[in-house]
Each structure stands twice: as C-alpha cells, then as structure tokens.
Short mmCIF file of C-alpha atoms in Angstrom, two decimals:
data_model
loop_
_atom_site.label_atom_id
_atom_site.label_comp_id
_atom_site.label_asym_id
_atom_site.label_seq_id
_atom_site.Cartn_x
_atom_site.Cartn_y
_atom_site.Cartn_z
CA MET A 954 53.26 -58.94 2.25
CA SER A 955 56.44 -59.54 3.91
CA ASN A 956 56.77 -59.83 7.82
CA ILE A 957 55.42 -56.70 9.39
CA THR A 958 58.01 -55.51 12.10
CA THR A 959 57.61 -53.04 14.82
CA ASP A 960 60.89 -50.90 15.28
CA PHE A 961 61.71 -49.00 18.45
CA VAL A 962 64.69 -46.86 17.69
CA ARG A 963 66.44 -44.92 20.62
CA ILE A 964 69.23 -42.49 19.44
CA HIS A 965 71.61 -40.74 21.70
CA ALA A 966 73.48 -37.45 21.15
CA TRP A 967 77.00 -37.19 22.07
CA ALA A 968 77.82 -35.71 25.49
CA GLY A 969 77.72 -31.90 25.08
CA HIS A 970 75.32 -31.94 22.36
CA SER A 971 71.30 -32.35 22.00
CA ILE A 972 68.70 -33.38 19.70
CA ASP A 973 65.91 -30.70 19.05
CA ARG A 974 62.68 -31.06 17.40
CA ASP A 975 63.78 -30.31 13.89
CA GLU A 976 66.63 -32.93 14.22
CA ALA A 977 64.25 -35.43 15.40
CA GLU A 978 62.06 -35.05 12.47
CA TRP A 979 64.93 -35.05 10.00
CA ILE A 980 66.04 -38.24 11.38
CA THR A 981 62.45 -40.04 11.21
CA GLU A 982 62.36 -38.71 7.55
CA ARG A 983 65.74 -40.64 6.97
CA LEU A 984 64.23 -43.91 8.64
CA LEU A 985 61.24 -43.81 6.87
CA SER A 986 62.78 -43.11 3.55
CA ASP A 987 60.48 -42.90 0.65
CA ARG A 988 58.47 -45.97 1.53
CA GLY A 989 57.24 -44.77 4.82
CA SER A 990 56.28 -46.68 7.70
CA TYR A 991 54.78 -50.49 7.01
CA TRP A 992 51.48 -50.91 8.63
CA VAL A 993 52.76 -49.16 12.06
CA PRO A 994 51.84 -45.75 13.29
CA VAL A 995 54.83 -43.35 13.62
CA ASN A 996 55.43 -41.99 17.04
CA ILE A 997 58.50 -39.71 18.20
CA HIS A 998 59.33 -38.98 21.67
CA LEU A 999 61.86 -36.31 22.30
CA ALA A 1000 63.62 -36.64 25.85
CA SER A 1001 63.10 -33.34 27.91
CA ASP A 1002 66.61 -32.77 28.27
CA ARG A 1003 67.14 -33.37 24.42
CA SER A 1004 69.46 -36.02 25.33
CA HIS A 1005 68.05 -38.84 23.04
CA VAL A 1006 64.97 -39.48 20.79
CA ASP A 1007 62.69 -42.33 20.66
CA ILE A 1008 61.04 -43.42 17.47
CA GLN A 1009 58.56 -45.98 16.54
CA TYR A 1010 57.59 -47.15 13.03
CA GLY A 1011 57.24 -50.20 10.89
CA GLY A 1012 60.53 -51.07 9.23
CA GLY A 1013 59.43 -54.30 7.38
CA LYS A 1014 59.93 -52.43 3.79
CA SER A 1015 62.13 -49.74 4.62
CA ILE A 1016 65.91 -49.37 4.02
CA GLY A 1017 66.02 -45.96 5.61
CA MET A 1018 68.13 -47.27 8.67
CA VAL A 1019 70.62 -48.80 6.69
CA ASP A 1020 71.24 -45.47 4.61
CA PHE A 1021 70.95 -43.56 7.96
CA TRP A 1022 73.57 -45.46 9.81
CA ASP A 1023 75.99 -45.59 6.74
CA ASP A 1024 75.69 -41.89 6.16
CA TYR A 1025 75.20 -40.60 9.79
CA GLY A 1026 75.79 -43.18 12.30
CA ASP A 1027 79.08 -41.60 13.68
CA GLN A 1028 77.26 -38.39 14.54
CA TYR A 1029 75.54 -39.95 17.46
CA ASP A 1030 76.83 -41.66 20.62
CA ALA A 1031 74.60 -44.76 20.44
CA VAL A 1032 71.87 -45.99 18.19
CA TRP A 1033 69.71 -48.74 19.83
CA THR A 1034 66.94 -50.72 18.03
CA ARG A 1035 64.36 -52.87 19.72
CA ARG A 1036 62.14 -55.15 17.27
CA SER A 1037 59.04 -57.21 17.24
CA ASP A 1038 59.42 -59.59 14.21
CA PRO A 1039 57.15 -62.54 13.48
CA ALA A 1040 60.43 -64.08 12.72
CA HIS A 1041 61.16 -64.29 16.21
CA ARG A 1042 59.24 -65.66 19.32
CA TRP A 1043 60.38 -62.66 21.42
CA ASP A 1044 61.49 -59.03 20.78
CA ILE A 1045 65.07 -58.79 20.01
CA ILE A 1046 67.51 -55.82 20.77
CA TRP A 1047 70.86 -54.53 19.41
CA ARG A 1048 73.14 -51.57 19.30
CA GLY A 1049 74.58 -50.00 16.09
CA GLY A 1050 73.87 -50.45 12.45
CA PRO A 1051 71.25 -52.83 10.88
CA ASN A 1052 73.85 -55.16 9.49
CA THR A 1053 76.84 -55.38 12.01
CA GLY A 1054 74.57 -54.69 14.90
CA TYR A 1055 71.65 -56.90 13.75
CA ARG A 1056 74.19 -59.84 13.80
CA LYS A 1057 74.74 -59.62 17.40
CA ALA A 1058 70.95 -59.10 18.38
CA ARG A 1059 69.63 -60.96 21.30
CA PHE A 1060 66.36 -61.38 23.18
CA CYS A 1061 65.21 -58.26 24.94
CA ARG A 1062 64.57 -58.65 28.51
CA TYR A 1063 61.98 -56.54 30.27
CA VAL A 1064 61.69 -55.80 33.97
CA PHE A 1065 58.65 -55.62 36.44
CA ASP A 1066 58.38 -54.47 40.00
CA GLU A 1067 54.64 -55.59 40.92
CA VAL A 1068 52.52 -58.84 40.16
CA ARG A 1069 48.74 -58.89 40.40
CA VAL A 1070 46.81 -62.08 40.10
CA THR A 1071 43.00 -62.73 39.80
CA GLY A 1072 42.00 -66.06 41.16
CA PRO A 1073 41.87 -68.21 44.45
CA ALA A 1074 44.47 -67.70 47.01
CA SER A 1075 45.38 -71.37 47.05
CA GLU A 1076 46.86 -71.14 43.57
CA LEU A 1077 49.15 -68.39 44.36
CA PRO A 1078 52.76 -69.89 44.63
CA PRO A 1079 55.34 -68.62 47.12
CA ILE A 1080 57.87 -66.29 45.56
CA HIS A 1081 61.68 -66.13 46.37
CA ALA A 1082 63.05 -62.54 46.10
CA VAL A 1083 66.04 -61.68 43.98
CA ASP A 1084 68.49 -59.00 44.18
CA PHE A 1085 68.11 -57.05 40.93
CA ASP A 1086 71.19 -54.92 40.11
CA ALA A 1087 69.79 -52.30 37.83
CA ILE A 1088 72.90 -51.02 36.78
CA ARG A 1089 74.38 -54.14 35.56
CA GLY A 1090 71.01 -55.46 34.54
CA ARG A 1091 71.34 -58.96 36.11
CA MET A 1092 69.86 -60.98 39.05
CA ARG A 1093 72.52 -61.55 41.86
CA GLY A 1094 71.21 -64.50 43.66
CA ARG A 1095 68.31 -65.54 45.81
CA ARG A 1096 67.36 -64.16 49.18
CA ALA A 1097 64.44 -64.91 51.47
CA PHE A 1098 60.90 -65.09 50.42
CA ALA A 1099 59.62 -61.91 48.80
CA GLY A 1100 56.69 -61.45 51.10
CA ALA A 1101 53.01 -62.65 51.41
CA TRP A 1102 50.63 -61.89 48.56
CA ARG A 1103 48.35 -59.11 49.51
CA PRO A 1104 44.59 -58.49 48.82
CA HIS A 1105 44.22 -55.85 46.24
CA ALA A 1106 40.59 -56.13 45.36
CA ASP A 1107 37.88 -58.73 45.38
CA GLY A 1108 39.71 -61.76 44.21
CA ILE A 1109 42.78 -59.91 43.18
CA TRP A 1110 46.33 -60.42 44.81
CA ARG A 1111 49.32 -58.28 44.45
CA LEU A 1112 52.91 -58.77 45.39
CA LYS A 1113 55.78 -56.44 45.25
CA VAL A 1114 58.61 -58.35 43.52
CA ARG A 1115 61.12 -57.48 40.80
CA GLY A 1116 61.77 -59.86 37.85
CA THR A 1117 62.23 -60.01 34.14
CA TYR A 1118 60.69 -61.76 31.20
CA LEU A 1119 60.91 -62.03 27.49
CA THR A 1120 57.71 -61.06 25.25
CA CYS A 1121 56.71 -59.41 21.95
CA ASN A 1122 55.61 -55.83 21.44
CA SER A 1123 53.77 -55.50 18.19
CA ARG A 1124 52.10 -51.99 17.31
CA VAL A 1125 50.72 -53.12 13.75
CA ASP A 1126 47.64 -51.35 12.81
CA MET A 1127 46.13 -52.85 9.82
CA SER A 1128 43.59 -49.96 9.34
CA THR A 1129 46.44 -47.48 8.72
CA GLY A 1130 48.18 -48.86 5.58
CA PRO A 1131 51.67 -49.90 4.26
CA LYS A 1132 53.01 -46.36 3.75
CA ILE A 1133 52.39 -44.18 6.76
CA ARG A 1134 54.04 -40.78 6.75
CA GLY A 1135 52.14 -38.86 9.66
CA VAL A 1136 53.76 -38.55 12.77
CA ASP A 1137 52.49 -38.53 16.54
CA TRP A 1138 54.63 -36.55 18.71
CA ASN A 1139 55.08 -37.20 22.45
CA THR A 1140 51.67 -38.97 22.63
CA PRO A 1141 50.35 -39.80 26.26
CA ARG A 1142 49.14 -43.32 26.84
CA ALA A 1143 45.62 -43.26 25.94
CA ASN A 1144 42.76 -45.33 27.32
CA THR A 1145 41.98 -48.35 25.55
CA ARG A 1146 38.88 -50.44 24.83
CA SER A 1147 38.22 -53.48 27.19
CA GLY A 1148 40.86 -55.95 26.98
CA GLY A 1149 43.59 -53.64 25.33
CA LEU A 1150 46.83 -52.21 26.97
CA ALA A 1151 47.38 -48.45 26.51
CA THR A 1152 50.62 -47.61 24.29
CA PRO A 1153 51.37 -44.12 22.76
CA THR A 1154 49.95 -45.40 19.31
CA THR A 1155 48.34 -48.76 18.81
CA PRO A 1156 46.49 -50.66 21.45
CA CYS A 1157 47.91 -54.06 22.12
CA TYR A 1158 45.73 -56.70 20.60
CA ASP A 1159 48.30 -59.17 19.11
CA ASP A 1160 48.93 -62.06 21.47
CA GLY A 1161 52.62 -61.71 22.58
CA GLY A 1162 53.23 -64.70 24.68
CA VAL A 1163 55.74 -64.58 27.77
CA LYS A 1164 58.65 -66.20 29.20
CA VAL A 1165 59.36 -65.39 32.80
CA LEU A 1166 62.91 -65.46 33.59
CA GLU A 1167 62.97 -64.51 37.43
CA PRO A 1168 61.38 -65.04 39.61
CA THR A 1169 61.09 -68.59 38.12
CA GLU A 1170 57.96 -69.44 40.44
CA LEU A 1171 55.74 -67.23 38.35
CA THR A 1172 56.18 -69.74 35.47
CA VAL A 1173 53.74 -72.13 36.68
CA ILE A 1174 50.88 -69.25 36.40
CA SER A 1175 52.21 -67.44 33.33
CA THR A 1176 52.84 -70.21 30.77
CA ASP A 1177 49.95 -71.78 28.84
CA GLY A 1178 48.29 -74.54 30.56
CA GLY A 1179 50.21 -74.29 33.52
CA HIS A 1180 47.52 -73.24 35.72
CA TRP A 1181 44.12 -75.02 34.12
CA ARG A 1182 42.12 -77.25 36.08
CA SER A 1183 39.93 -79.36 33.55
CA THR A 1184 37.88 -76.69 31.55
CA THR A 1185 37.91 -74.07 34.09
CA PRO A 1186 40.95 -71.78 34.63
CA ALA A 1187 42.06 -71.60 38.22
CA ILE A 1188 43.50 -68.13 37.63
CA GLN A 1189 41.66 -65.75 35.23
CA ARG A 1190 44.28 -63.03 34.82
CA LEU A 1191 47.90 -62.29 35.66
CA GLU A 1192 49.43 -58.67 35.21
CA PHE A 1193 52.91 -57.07 35.41
CA PHE A 1194 53.62 -53.64 36.53
CA TRP A 1195 56.54 -51.43 36.33
CA ARG A 1196 56.62 -48.25 38.46
CA GLY A 1197 52.76 -48.20 38.45
CA ARG A 1198 52.31 -48.91 34.72
CA LEU A 1199 50.81 -51.96 33.49
CA VAL A 1200 53.33 -53.53 31.07
CA HIS A 1201 51.93 -56.95 30.49
CA ARG A 1202 48.67 -58.71 30.98
CA ALA A 1203 47.69 -62.58 30.47
CA GLN A 1204 44.16 -63.46 30.87
CA GLU A 1205 41.64 -65.82 29.69
CA ASP A 1206 39.65 -64.80 26.42
CA TYR A 1207 37.31 -66.56 24.19
CA ASP A 1208 38.75 -67.41 20.86
CA ASP A 1209 36.18 -67.33 18.07
CA PHE A 1210 38.13 -69.44 15.80
CA LEU A 1211 39.01 -72.21 18.39
CA GLU A 1212 35.40 -71.58 19.87
CA LYS A 1213 36.90 -71.95 23.50
CA GLN A 1214 38.51 -69.82 26.16
CA VAL A 1215 42.33 -69.53 25.85
CA TRP A 1216 45.30 -67.76 27.75
CA ARG A 1217 46.15 -64.55 25.78
CA HIS A 1218 49.27 -62.31 26.36
CA LEU A 1219 49.20 -58.46 25.70
CA SER A 1220 52.51 -56.41 25.92
CA ALA A 1221 52.66 -52.51 26.53
CA ASP A 1222 56.59 -52.63 27.35
CA GLY A 1223 58.83 -49.59 26.20
CA TRP A 1224 62.28 -48.44 26.88
CA ASP A 1225 61.41 -47.27 30.49
CA ASN A 1226 61.16 -51.18 31.49
CA CYS A 1227 63.79 -52.48 29.14
CA ALA A 1228 66.33 -54.71 31.24
CA ASP A 1229 68.91 -55.77 28.57
CA PRO A 1230 72.15 -55.77 30.32
CA GLU A 1231 74.16 -53.99 27.67
CA PHE A 1232 71.47 -51.26 27.30
CA LEU A 1233 71.60 -50.71 31.14
CA ARG A 1234 75.29 -50.60 31.49
CA SER A 1235 75.51 -47.97 28.40
#
C-alpha cells in the first residue's frame, strides 16, 4: 500500500465558457482513469454559475491527472490542486500540471475569522488584530488589540479575529476500498458523530495538526503541550470558524494506545477558506 493522498482539484473554465454536468463527469472519469479513487470518496461540486468545478478523490494510485493535463490542460483557464499527503506535514497547493506545477508546490494557508476557546478566562491570551488583505492574500501589519474575548456559552469564549494557519485535510475512508468509482454530487455538509467535523464526504477523524501563522499569540494555545498544566489541560478545546463554518478543531481526547489524554486536531478546510496568496490573486 502506497501513501494515501487526498486530492482536491479545482478547474476553471475560460472566460465566456462554462462547465456543465456532463463535462464535469467527463473530467472526473479522466482523473480517476482505470484505477479509480484510492481509498477516498469521490465528490464533485459544480459552481452554480458553472465557471468552475471542484473534484475530490484519492490520487495515490492514479495517473489520470498526468494524462488529463497533457491532453486537455490548455482547454481550461486554470487547474489548481490541494493535496493532503502523509509525505508532508501540511497540505500543499499548486497550479498547473502534476509535474511542472507540483515542483512549485508550497504549503497551503487557510483563513479563519473567529476563534472559540473552552477553558478558564485566565488562560486566554491577548490577541493583536492584523489587517488581512484578502485580494493579495497577505497580512499587512499589526494594528491595535483585536478586542476582548467575549463569553459565548458556559466556559466557552469567542473572539472575532482574522488569521491563517497550516494543517492537513485527509478524507481517507478505509471502509470504501482502493478503487472507488461512485460519485457524490454537490453533497451538503452532513452531521457527524461526536468528535468529528462535517465535510461533504468523509468525516474528519485523522489528526491533522496545526501551525498558526497569524495572529501568533494563538500559538500558545494551539500547539501540543503549550497549554498543559501537569496532568490537567487548562484549555479543553480550540475551534476556528470561517464565515460561521467550523473549519478546524483541537481538543483533548483519550488515546487508547497511549492510555492518556492527548491534544488532537481535526480539519474541515475547503476552497472557500483557502488563503494561498497566488490562488487569491488569480
């Protein structure tokens, strides 16, 4: 068994053209080739204006993108790929083909606009606001404090602040098989069992880790061990939201193998909160 990767592909039509359902299915068939999706459920989301299509699949055993790019890449305005790969600590992103484009791959930034923390108020760090330029995809320098943490519910505090982080978004489902060909279309984000995060297909149960880039003050409560007090964690849960959607959660969880509580990260990021500078500029 090779590395199981999750590929999130976005394909843009040229200006004045569109991608209909039949073409989206045709593209997906090319990407899956004769090997199918490798342990990752296939999902297609066609934009309402048909300007682009998003396709999720397991690309670990498929050469479909190589052939698709060589034969049809110039028929589209842009082809973007985000990938979760055990070979990399964080998701990577690139534009273009799987060979030339992949060589320029970089870690993929994700954006959030609200933070919620479960724990005592004494553990909440003061956060500086940053001016986030969504068009150019970069922070433009510090300003004043972002404001006070405000109570959200019993023991839960919230703060409206914008920032970015790195993480991993695996959609592996070992109950599906190594050669998946069935497709889910425009699937809404479903409810999940306790502890999971909602995605269009596989609930997030793989520990993704996180590296907060901005605001840097959040690092103290997001990294492993940064908030522990002896055997009892001072903070039980950290959540990031983007436009009301839960995109990342870190919380204490019991590890059966280690036989102790651990700090576990779960991710449900998508193209909507992708903050890669080049992607945003394009």
